[in-house]
C-alpha cells in the first residue's frame, strides 16, 4: 500500500465493519487461518483492547499477518487506495472504523455472534460487566456449568460467563430463571435473554433479575410469555 505503514489493528477494524459483506468472499482455508490468527491476537484470557497479559509481540505479529491475509484475499478492499479508511488512531487509542474495533472481528469470527460495533458493542460490554461466574468458579462451588437452561455469554477470550443472578445463594439455579430462559429461547439468543433480565422493565418496576426471591415469580413468567407472544 502507498501512504506509509498502516496499523494492522485498523485493517481488522475495517474488516469487522464490513464483515457481512466480506465474509462470504473469503475461501474456507483463509477463514480458518484468519480465525487462528485472531485467537492469538485476542489472547486466551483478555480482549484486544484491555488485556496486557501474555506475549504482546506475538499478538502484534498475528495482527500483522491477519491484516496481510485480508489484503491478499481482498485487494479491492484493503489494497492501494484504502489508506483513508485505514488511517491509524491517535497514539494510545485503539484504531476504530465506524465504531468497530479489531476486537469486534475476533468476536464475529471466533464467537459467531453479532454483539459488536457502535450499537451492540456497548450492550455486550454492559452485560459482560454484570456479576457472573465462569465455569471453573461454578465447579469450585459445586455447581454444574453445563446445566441446561442457563444463559452462557461468550466473554473475553471466548470464555463462557454465566450471569450470577441465575443462581440462588448456593449454586442452584432459580427454577423461575430456567422457566423464563426457556420462554426467551436463551439457548439460541443468550444476549437477548440476559438483556431482558438485567434491563429495567416498566411493567415490573425494575430489572427482572432484581425481583428474584421476592415472591413475584408468576409475574416474571407472565411478562416473559407476553413478550414472546407479542413477537
PDB file of C-alpha atoms in Angstrom:
ATOM      1  CA  UNK A   1       0.000   0.000   0.000  1.00  0.00           C
ATOM      2  CA  UNK A   2       1.086   3.545  -0.522  1.00  0.00           C
ATOM      3  CA  UNK A   3       0.952   6.328   2.021  1.00  0.00           C
ATOM      4  CA  UNK A   4       3.147   4.764   4.702  1.00  0.00           C
ATOM      5  CA  UNK A   5       2.584   1.913   7.140  1.00  0.00           C
ATOM      6  CA  UNK A   6      -0.926   1.175   8.324  1.00  0.00           C
ATOM      7  CA  UNK A   7      -1.775  -0.118  11.776  1.00  0.00           C
ATOM      8  CA  UNK A   8      -2.880  -3.740  11.264  1.00  0.00           C
ATOM      9  CA  UNK A   9      -5.465  -3.320  14.014  1.00  0.00           C
ATOM     10  CA  UNK A  10      -7.076  -0.656  11.824  1.00  0.00           C
ATOM     11  CA  UNK A  11      -7.312  -3.189   8.983  1.00  0.00           C
ATOM     12  CA  UNK A  12      -9.067  -5.615  11.328  1.00  0.00           C
ATOM     13  CA  UNK A  13     -11.455  -2.877  12.459  1.00  0.00           C
ATOM     14  CA  UNK A  14     -12.415  -2.116   8.858  1.00  0.00           C
ATOM     15  CA  UNK A  15     -12.948  -5.822   8.221  1.00  0.00           C
ATOM     16  CA  UNK A  16     -15.250  -6.023  11.242  1.00  0.00           C
ATOM     17  CA  UNK A  17     -17.343  -3.111   9.972  1.00  0.00           C
ATOM     18  CA  UNK A  18     -17.835  -4.815   6.611  1.00  0.00           C
ATOM     19  CA  UNK A  19     -17.912  -8.432   7.755  1.00  0.00           C
ATOM     20  CA  UNK A  20     -21.444  -9.151   6.494  1.00  0.00           C
ATOM     21  CA  UNK A  21     -20.306  -8.205   3.015  1.00  0.00           C
ATOM     22  CA  UNK A  22     -16.802  -9.663   3.180  1.00  0.00           C
ATOM     23  CA  UNK A  23     -17.184 -12.983   4.988  1.00  0.00           C
ATOM     24  CA  UNK A  24     -18.647 -14.849   2.024  1.00  0.00           C
ATOM     25  CA  UNK A  25     -15.807 -13.725  -0.222  1.00  0.00           C
ATOM     26  CA  UNK A  26     -13.123 -15.478   1.817  1.00  0.00           C
ATOM     27  CA  UNK A  27     -12.230 -19.063   0.949  1.00  0.00           C
ATOM     28  CA  UNK A  28     -12.584 -21.547   3.790  1.00  0.00           C
ATOM     29  CA  UNK A  29      -8.802 -22.046   4.262  1.00  0.00           C
ATOM     30  CA  UNK A  30      -8.409 -18.269   4.509  1.00  0.00           C
ATOM     31  CA  UNK A  31     -11.171 -18.022   7.105  1.00  0.00           C
ATOM     32  CA  UNK A  32      -9.626 -20.847   9.122  1.00  0.00           C
ATOM     33  CA  UNK A  33      -6.215 -19.171   9.091  1.00  0.00           C
ATOM     34  CA  UNK A  34      -7.788 -15.830   9.987  1.00  0.00           C
ATOM     35  CA  UNK A  35      -9.568 -17.454  12.936  1.00  0.00           C
ATOM     36  CA  UNK A  36      -6.312 -18.975  14.191  1.00  0.00           C
ATOM     37  CA  UNK A  37      -4.551 -15.624  13.988  1.00  0.00           C
ATOM     38  CA  UNK A  38      -7.389 -13.767  15.705  1.00  0.00           C
ATOM     39  CA  UNK A  39      -7.255 -16.282  18.548  1.00  0.00           C
ATOM     40  CA  UNK A  40      -3.623 -15.255  19.107  1.00  0.00           C
ATOM     41  CA  UNK A  41      -4.436 -11.566  18.706  1.00  0.00           C
ATOM     42  CA  UNK A  42      -7.194 -11.715  21.287  1.00  0.00           C
ATOM     43  CA  UNK A  43      -5.292 -13.983  23.624  1.00  0.00           C
ATOM     44  CA  UNK A  44      -6.754 -16.661  25.868  1.00  0.00           C
ATOM     45  CA  UNK A  45      -7.995 -14.540  28.747  1.00  0.00           C
ATOM     46  CA  UNK A  46      -8.497 -10.977  27.568  1.00  0.00           C
ATOM     47  CA  UNK A  47      -9.706  -8.861  24.701  1.00  0.00           C
ATOM     48  CA  UNK A  48      -7.559  -6.937  22.250  1.00  0.00           C
ATOM     49  CA  UNK A  49      -8.035  -3.544  23.854  1.00  0.00           C
ATOM     50  CA  UNK A  50      -7.875  -4.271  27.559  1.00  0.00           C
ATOM     51  CA  UNK A  51      -5.548  -7.209  28.187  1.00  0.00           C
ATOM     52  CA  UNK A  52      -1.898  -6.558  28.978  1.00  0.00           C
ATOM     53  CA  UNK A  53      -1.015 -10.140  29.849  1.00  0.00           C
ATOM     54  CA  UNK A  54       0.648 -12.658  27.588  1.00  0.00           C
ATOM     55  CA  UNK A  55       3.013 -12.056  24.722  1.00  0.00           C
ATOM     56  CA  UNK A  56       2.310  -8.645  23.207  1.00  0.00           C
ATOM     57  CA  UNK A  57       4.828  -9.241  20.429  1.00  0.00           C
ATOM     58  CA  UNK A  58       3.056 -12.472  19.438  1.00  0.00           C
ATOM     59  CA  UNK A  59      -0.304 -10.645  19.313  1.00  0.00           C
ATOM     60  CA  UNK A  60       1.115  -7.831  17.207  1.00  0.00           C
ATOM     61  CA  UNK A  61       2.763 -10.310  14.830  1.00  0.00           C
ATOM     62  CA  UNK A  62      -0.503 -12.223  14.476  1.00  0.00           C
ATOM     63  CA  UNK A  63      -2.411  -8.971  13.836  1.00  0.00           C
ATOM     64  CA  UNK A  64       0.065  -8.025  11.108  1.00  0.00           C
ATOM     65  CA  UNK A  65      -0.260 -11.454   9.493  1.00  0.00           C
ATOM     66  CA  UNK A  66      -4.075 -11.309   9.700  1.00  0.00           C
ATOM     67  CA  UNK A  67      -4.074  -7.871   8.066  1.00  0.00           C
ATOM     68  CA  UNK A  68      -1.770  -9.163   5.325  1.00  0.00           C
ATOM     69  CA  UNK A  69      -4.056 -12.151   4.802  1.00  0.00           C
ATOM     70  CA  UNK A  70      -7.027  -9.839   4.282  1.00  0.00           C
ATOM     71  CA  UNK A  71      -5.081  -7.620   1.887  1.00  0.00           C
ATOM     72  CA  UNK A  72      -4.050 -10.633  -0.174  1.00  0.00           C
ATOM     73  CA  UNK A  73      -7.526 -12.179  -0.242  1.00  0.00           C
ATOM     74  CA  UNK A  74      -9.425  -8.926  -0.797  1.00  0.00           C
ATOM     75  CA  UNK A  75      -7.118  -6.469  -2.582  1.00  0.00           C
ATOM     76  CA  UNK A  76     -10.055  -4.371  -3.709  1.00  0.00           C
ATOM     77  CA  UNK A  77     -10.972  -3.702  -0.087  1.00  0.00           C
ATOM     78  CA  UNK A  78      -7.564  -3.438   1.558  1.00  0.00           C
ATOM     79  CA  UNK A  79      -5.158  -2.728  -1.300  1.00  0.00           C
ATOM     80  CA  UNK A  80      -3.780   0.566  -2.613  1.00  0.00           C
ATOM     81  CA  UNK A  81      -6.235   3.429  -2.234  1.00  0.00           C
ATOM     82  CA  UNK A  82      -7.672   2.276   1.070  1.00  0.00           C
ATOM     83  CA  UNK A  83      -5.418   4.448   3.229  1.00  0.00           C
ATOM     84  CA  UNK A  84      -8.140   6.959   4.019  1.00  0.00           C
ATOM     85  CA  UNK A  85     -10.195   4.255   5.705  1.00  0.00           C
ATOM     86  CA  UNK A  86      -7.228   2.548   7.305  1.00  0.00           C
ATOM     87  CA  UNK A  87      -5.619   5.576   8.904  1.00  0.00           C
ATOM     88  CA  UNK A  88      -4.340   4.796  12.378  1.00  0.00           C
ATOM     89  CA  UNK A  89      -5.907   6.222  15.516  1.00  0.00           C
ATOM     90  CA  UNK A  90      -4.118   8.786  17.701  1.00  0.00           C
ATOM     91  CA  UNK A  91      -1.321   7.257  19.797  1.00  0.00           C
ATOM     92  CA  UNK A  92      -2.596   5.425  22.847  1.00  0.00           C
ATOM     93  CA  UNK A  93      -6.082   4.756  21.494  1.00  0.00           C
ATOM     94  CA  UNK A  94      -7.290   1.608  19.742  1.00  0.00           C
ATOM     95  CA  UNK A  95      -7.874   2.048  15.999  1.00  0.00           C
ATOM     96  CA  UNK A  96     -11.555   2.156  15.093  1.00  0.00           C
ATOM     97  CA  UNK A  97     -13.633   2.402  11.931  1.00  0.00           C
ATOM     98  CA  UNK A  98     -17.303   3.413  12.058  1.00  0.00           C
ATOM     99  CA  UNK A  99     -17.339   2.430  15.708  1.00  0.00           C
ATOM    100  CA  UNK A 100     -15.830  -1.029  15.110  1.00  0.00           C
ATOM    101  CA  UNK A 101     -12.568  -2.289  16.618  1.00  0.00           C
ATOM    102  CA  UNK A 102     -10.288  -5.231  15.911  1.00  0.00           C
ATOM    103  CA  UNK A 103     -11.832  -6.943  18.934  1.00  0.00           C
ATOM    104  CA  UNK A 104     -15.141  -6.967  17.086  1.00  0.00           C
ATOM    105  CA  UNK A 105     -13.677  -9.019  14.245  1.00  0.00           C
ATOM    106  CA  UNK A 106     -12.481 -11.594  16.779  1.00  0.00           C
ATOM    107  CA  UNK A 107     -15.991 -11.775  18.244  1.00  0.00           C
ATOM    108  CA  UNK A 108     -17.567 -12.184  14.797  1.00  0.00           C
ATOM    109  CA  UNK A 109     -15.148 -14.846  13.593  1.00  0.00           C
ATOM    110  CA  UNK A 110     -14.412 -16.765  16.797  1.00  0.00           C
ATOM    111  CA  UNK A 111     -17.584 -16.401  18.845  1.00  0.00           C
ATOM    112  CA  UNK A 112     -20.047 -16.304  15.964  1.00  0.00           C
ATOM    113  CA  UNK A 113     -22.395 -13.646  17.317  1.00  0.00           C
ATOM    114  CA  UNK A 114     -23.146 -10.076  16.321  1.00  0.00           C
ATOM    115  CA  UNK A 115     -22.942  -8.144  19.594  1.00  0.00           C
ATOM    116  CA  UNK A 116     -20.362  -5.787  18.094  1.00  0.00           C
ATOM    117  CA  UNK A 117     -19.989  -2.293  16.720  1.00  0.00           C
ATOM    118  CA  UNK A 118     -21.182   1.105  17.946  1.00  0.00           C
ATOM    119  CA  UNK A 119     -24.734  -0.053  18.771  1.00  0.00           C
ATOM    120  CA  UNK A 120     -24.493  -3.614  20.071  1.00  0.00           C
ATOM    121  CA  UNK A 121     -20.905  -3.491  21.331  1.00  0.00           C
ATOM    122  CA  UNK A 122     -21.792  -1.331  24.372  1.00  0.00           C
ATOM    123  CA  UNK A 123     -24.697  -3.681  25.132  1.00  0.00           C
ATOM    124  CA  UNK A 124     -22.268  -6.625  25.109  1.00  0.00           C
ATOM    125  CA  UNK A 125     -19.886  -4.792  27.422  1.00  0.00           C
ATOM    126  CA  UNK A 126     -22.704  -3.820  29.801  1.00  0.00           C
ATOM    127  CA  UNK A 127     -23.985  -7.380  30.041  1.00  0.00           C
ATOM    128  CA  UNK A 128     -20.495  -8.824  30.492  1.00  0.00           C
ATOM    129  CA  UNK A 129     -19.839  -6.285  33.266  1.00  0.00           C
ATOM    130  CA  UNK A 130     -22.690  -7.712  35.355  1.00  0.00           C
ATOM    131  CA  UNK A 131     -21.661 -10.122  38.146  1.00  0.00           C
ATOM    132  CA  UNK A 132     -21.042 -13.560  36.667  1.00  0.00           C
ATOM    133  CA  UNK A 133     -19.371 -16.901  37.275  1.00  0.00           C
ATOM    134  CA  UNK A 134     -17.137 -18.693  34.839  1.00  0.00           C
ATOM    135  CA  UNK A 135     -17.261 -22.463  34.501  1.00  0.00           C
ATOM    136  CA  UNK A 136     -14.292 -23.033  36.826  1.00  0.00           C
ATOM    137  CA  UNK A 137     -15.737 -20.844  39.581  1.00  0.00           C
ATOM    138  CA  UNK A 138     -19.090 -22.570  39.354  1.00  0.00           C
ATOM    139  CA  UNK A 139     -17.469 -26.000  39.546  1.00  0.00           C
ATOM    140  CA  UNK A 140     -15.491 -24.968  42.632  1.00  0.00           C
ATOM    141  CA  UNK A 141     -18.778 -24.026  44.299  1.00  0.00           C
ATOM    142  CA  UNK A 142     -20.289 -27.391  43.440  1.00  0.00           C
ATOM    143  CA  UNK A 143     -22.453 -26.160  40.563  1.00  0.00           C
ATOM    144  CA  UNK A 144     -22.885 -27.518  37.067  1.00  0.00           C
ATOM    145  CA  UNK A 145     -21.830 -25.051  34.336  1.00  0.00           C
ATOM    146  CA  UNK A 146     -23.362 -27.334  31.700  1.00  0.00           C
ATOM    147  CA  UNK A 147     -26.787 -27.489  33.323  1.00  0.00           C
ATOM    148  CA  UNK A 148     -29.491 -26.952  30.674  1.00  0.00           C
ATOM    149  CA  UNK A 149     -31.473 -23.751  30.623  1.00  0.00           C
ATOM    150  CA  UNK A 150     -28.742 -21.370  31.790  1.00  0.00           C
ATOM    151  CA  UNK A 151     -27.588 -18.238  29.983  1.00  0.00           C
ATOM    152  CA  UNK A 152     -23.963 -18.508  28.893  1.00  0.00           C
ATOM    153  CA  UNK A 153     -22.342 -15.412  27.387  1.00  0.00           C
ATOM    154  CA  UNK A 154     -19.056 -15.620  25.442  1.00  0.00           C
ATOM    155  CA  UNK A 155     -16.767 -13.311  27.384  1.00  0.00           C
ATOM    156  CA  UNK A 156     -13.190 -12.118  26.874  1.00  0.00           C
ATOM    157  CA  UNK A 157     -11.127 -14.800  25.206  1.00  0.00           C
ATOM    158  CA  UNK A 158     -14.319 -16.668  24.350  1.00  0.00           C
ATOM    159  CA  UNK A 159     -14.651 -17.979  27.915  1.00  0.00           C
ATOM    160  CA  UNK A 160     -18.280 -18.586  28.919  1.00  0.00           C
ATOM    161  CA  UNK A 161     -19.677 -16.333  31.631  1.00  0.00           C
ATOM    162  CA  UNK A 162     -22.846 -17.338  33.479  1.00  0.00           C
ATOM    163  CA  UNK A 163     -24.656 -14.264  34.879  1.00  0.00           C
ATOM    164  CA  UNK A 164     -24.740 -14.548  38.667  1.00  0.00           C
ATOM    165  CA  UNK A 165     -28.423 -13.628  39.042  1.00  0.00           C
ATOM    166  CA  UNK A 166     -29.377 -17.064  37.716  1.00  0.00           C
ATOM    167  CA  UNK A 167     -28.320 -18.719  40.968  1.00  0.00           C
ATOM    168  CA  UNK A 168     -29.689 -18.599  44.493  1.00  0.00           C
ATOM    169  CA  UNK A 169     -27.364 -18.191  47.489  1.00  0.00           C
ATOM    170  CA  UNK A 170     -25.848 -21.564  46.743  1.00  0.00           C
ATOM    171  CA  UNK A 171     -25.195 -22.605  43.152  1.00  0.00           C
ATOM    172  CA  UNK A 172     -28.641 -23.982  42.361  1.00  0.00           C
ATOM    173  CA  UNK A 173     -30.397 -22.133  39.522  1.00  0.00           C
ATOM    174  CA  UNK A 174     -33.651 -20.404  40.356  1.00  0.00           C
ATOM    175  CA  UNK A 175     -36.432 -22.545  38.901  1.00  0.00           C
ATOM    176  CA  UNK A 176     -38.190 -19.437  37.590  1.00  0.00           C
ATOM    177  CA  UNK A 177     -34.983 -18.440  35.774  1.00  0.00           C
ATOM    178  CA  UNK A 178     -34.933 -21.758  33.934  1.00  0.00           C
ATOM    179  CA  UNK A 179     -38.621 -21.360  33.036  1.00  0.00           C
ATOM    180  CA  UNK A 180     -38.215 -17.797  31.790  1.00  0.00           C
ATOM    181  CA  UNK A 181     -34.982 -18.618  29.937  1.00  0.00           C
ATOM    182  CA  UNK A 182     -36.879 -21.304  28.043  1.00  0.00           C
ATOM    183  CA  UNK A 183     -39.594 -18.796  27.126  1.00  0.00           C
ATOM    184  CA  UNK A 184     -36.944 -16.309  25.955  1.00  0.00           C
ATOM    185  CA  UNK A 185     -35.134 -19.025  23.956  1.00  0.00           C
ATOM    186  CA  UNK A 186     -31.918 -18.298  25.808  1.00  0.00           C
ATOM    187  CA  UNK A 187     -30.231 -21.301  24.194  1.00  0.00           C
ATOM    188  CA  UNK A 188     -30.334 -19.511  20.829  1.00  0.00           C
ATOM    189  CA  UNK A 189     -30.341 -15.884  21.988  1.00  0.00           C
ATOM    190  CA  UNK A 190     -28.423 -15.685  25.276  1.00  0.00           C
ATOM    191  CA  UNK A 191     -27.690 -11.977  24.803  1.00  0.00           C
ATOM    192  CA  UNK A 192     -31.357 -11.102  24.351  1.00  0.00           C
ATOM    193  CA  UNK A 193     -32.315 -13.164  27.392  1.00  0.00           C
ATOM    194  CA  UNK A 194     -29.592 -11.597  29.535  1.00  0.00           C
ATOM    195  CA  UNK A 195     -30.640  -8.112  28.409  1.00  0.00           C
ATOM    196  CA  UNK A 196     -34.255  -8.834  29.415  1.00  0.00           C
ATOM    197  CA  UNK A 197     -33.219  -9.944  32.902  1.00  0.00           C
ATOM    198  CA  UNK A 198     -30.779  -7.089  33.528  1.00  0.00           C
ATOM    199  CA  UNK A 199     -32.621  -4.119  31.983  1.00  0.00           C
ATOM    200  CA  UNK A 200     -35.338  -2.038  33.680  1.00  0.00           C
ATOM    201  CA  UNK A 201     -38.845  -3.255  32.876  1.00  0.00           C
ATOM    202  CA  UNK A 202     -41.655  -0.710  33.144  1.00  0.00           C
ATOM    203  CA  UNK A 203     -44.301  -3.367  33.841  1.00  0.00           C
ATOM    204  CA  UNK A 204     -42.283  -4.876  36.669  1.00  0.00           C
ATOM    205  CA  UNK A 205     -40.977  -1.635  38.118  1.00  0.00           C
ATOM    206  CA  UNK A 206     -37.351  -2.643  37.854  1.00  0.00           C
ATOM    207  CA  UNK A 207     -34.942  -5.108  36.338  1.00  0.00           C
ATOM    208  CA  UNK A 208     -36.438  -8.629  36.411  1.00  0.00           C
ATOM    209  CA  UNK A 209     -33.241 -10.046  37.942  1.00  0.00           C
ATOM    210  CA  UNK A 210     -33.698  -7.781  40.973  1.00  0.00           C
ATOM    211  CA  UNK A 211     -37.092  -9.381  41.689  1.00  0.00           C
ATOM    212  CA  UNK A 212     -35.820 -12.927  42.099  1.00  0.00           C
ATOM    213  CA  UNK A 213     -36.612 -14.264  45.556  1.00  0.00           C
ATOM    214  CA  UNK A 214     -39.247 -11.589  46.240  1.00  0.00           C
ATOM    215  CA  UNK A 215     -42.296 -13.755  45.620  1.00  0.00           C
ATOM    216  CA  UNK A 216     -43.031 -12.332  42.179  1.00  0.00           C
ATOM    217  CA  UNK A 217     -42.103 -15.385  40.161  1.00  0.00           C
ATOM    218  CA  UNK A 218     -45.545 -15.636  38.462  1.00  0.00           C
ATOM    219  CA  UNK A 219     -45.226 -12.030  37.260  1.00  0.00           C
ATOM    220  CA  UNK A 220     -41.816 -12.732  35.751  1.00  0.00           C
ATOM    221  CA  UNK A 221     -43.186 -15.707  33.828  1.00  0.00           C
ATOM    222  CA  UNK A 222     -46.301 -13.827  32.688  1.00  0.00           C
ATOM    223  CA  UNK A 223     -44.323 -10.833  31.394  1.00  0.00           C
ATOM    224  CA  UNK A 224     -41.812 -13.038  29.577  1.00  0.00           C
ATOM    225  CA  UNK A 225     -44.588 -15.096  28.000  1.00  0.00           C
ATOM    226  CA  UNK A 226     -46.432 -11.935  26.930  1.00  0.00           C
ATOM    227  CA  UNK A 227     -43.249 -10.563  25.384  1.00  0.00           C
ATOM    228  CA  UNK A 228     -42.687 -13.669  23.292  1.00  0.00           C
ATOM    229  CA  UNK A 229     -46.348 -13.842  22.228  1.00  0.00           C
ATOM    230  CA  UNK A 230     -46.172 -10.231  21.065  1.00  0.00           C
ATOM    231  CA  UNK A 231     -43.141 -11.020  18.903  1.00  0.00           C
TER     232      UNK A 231
END
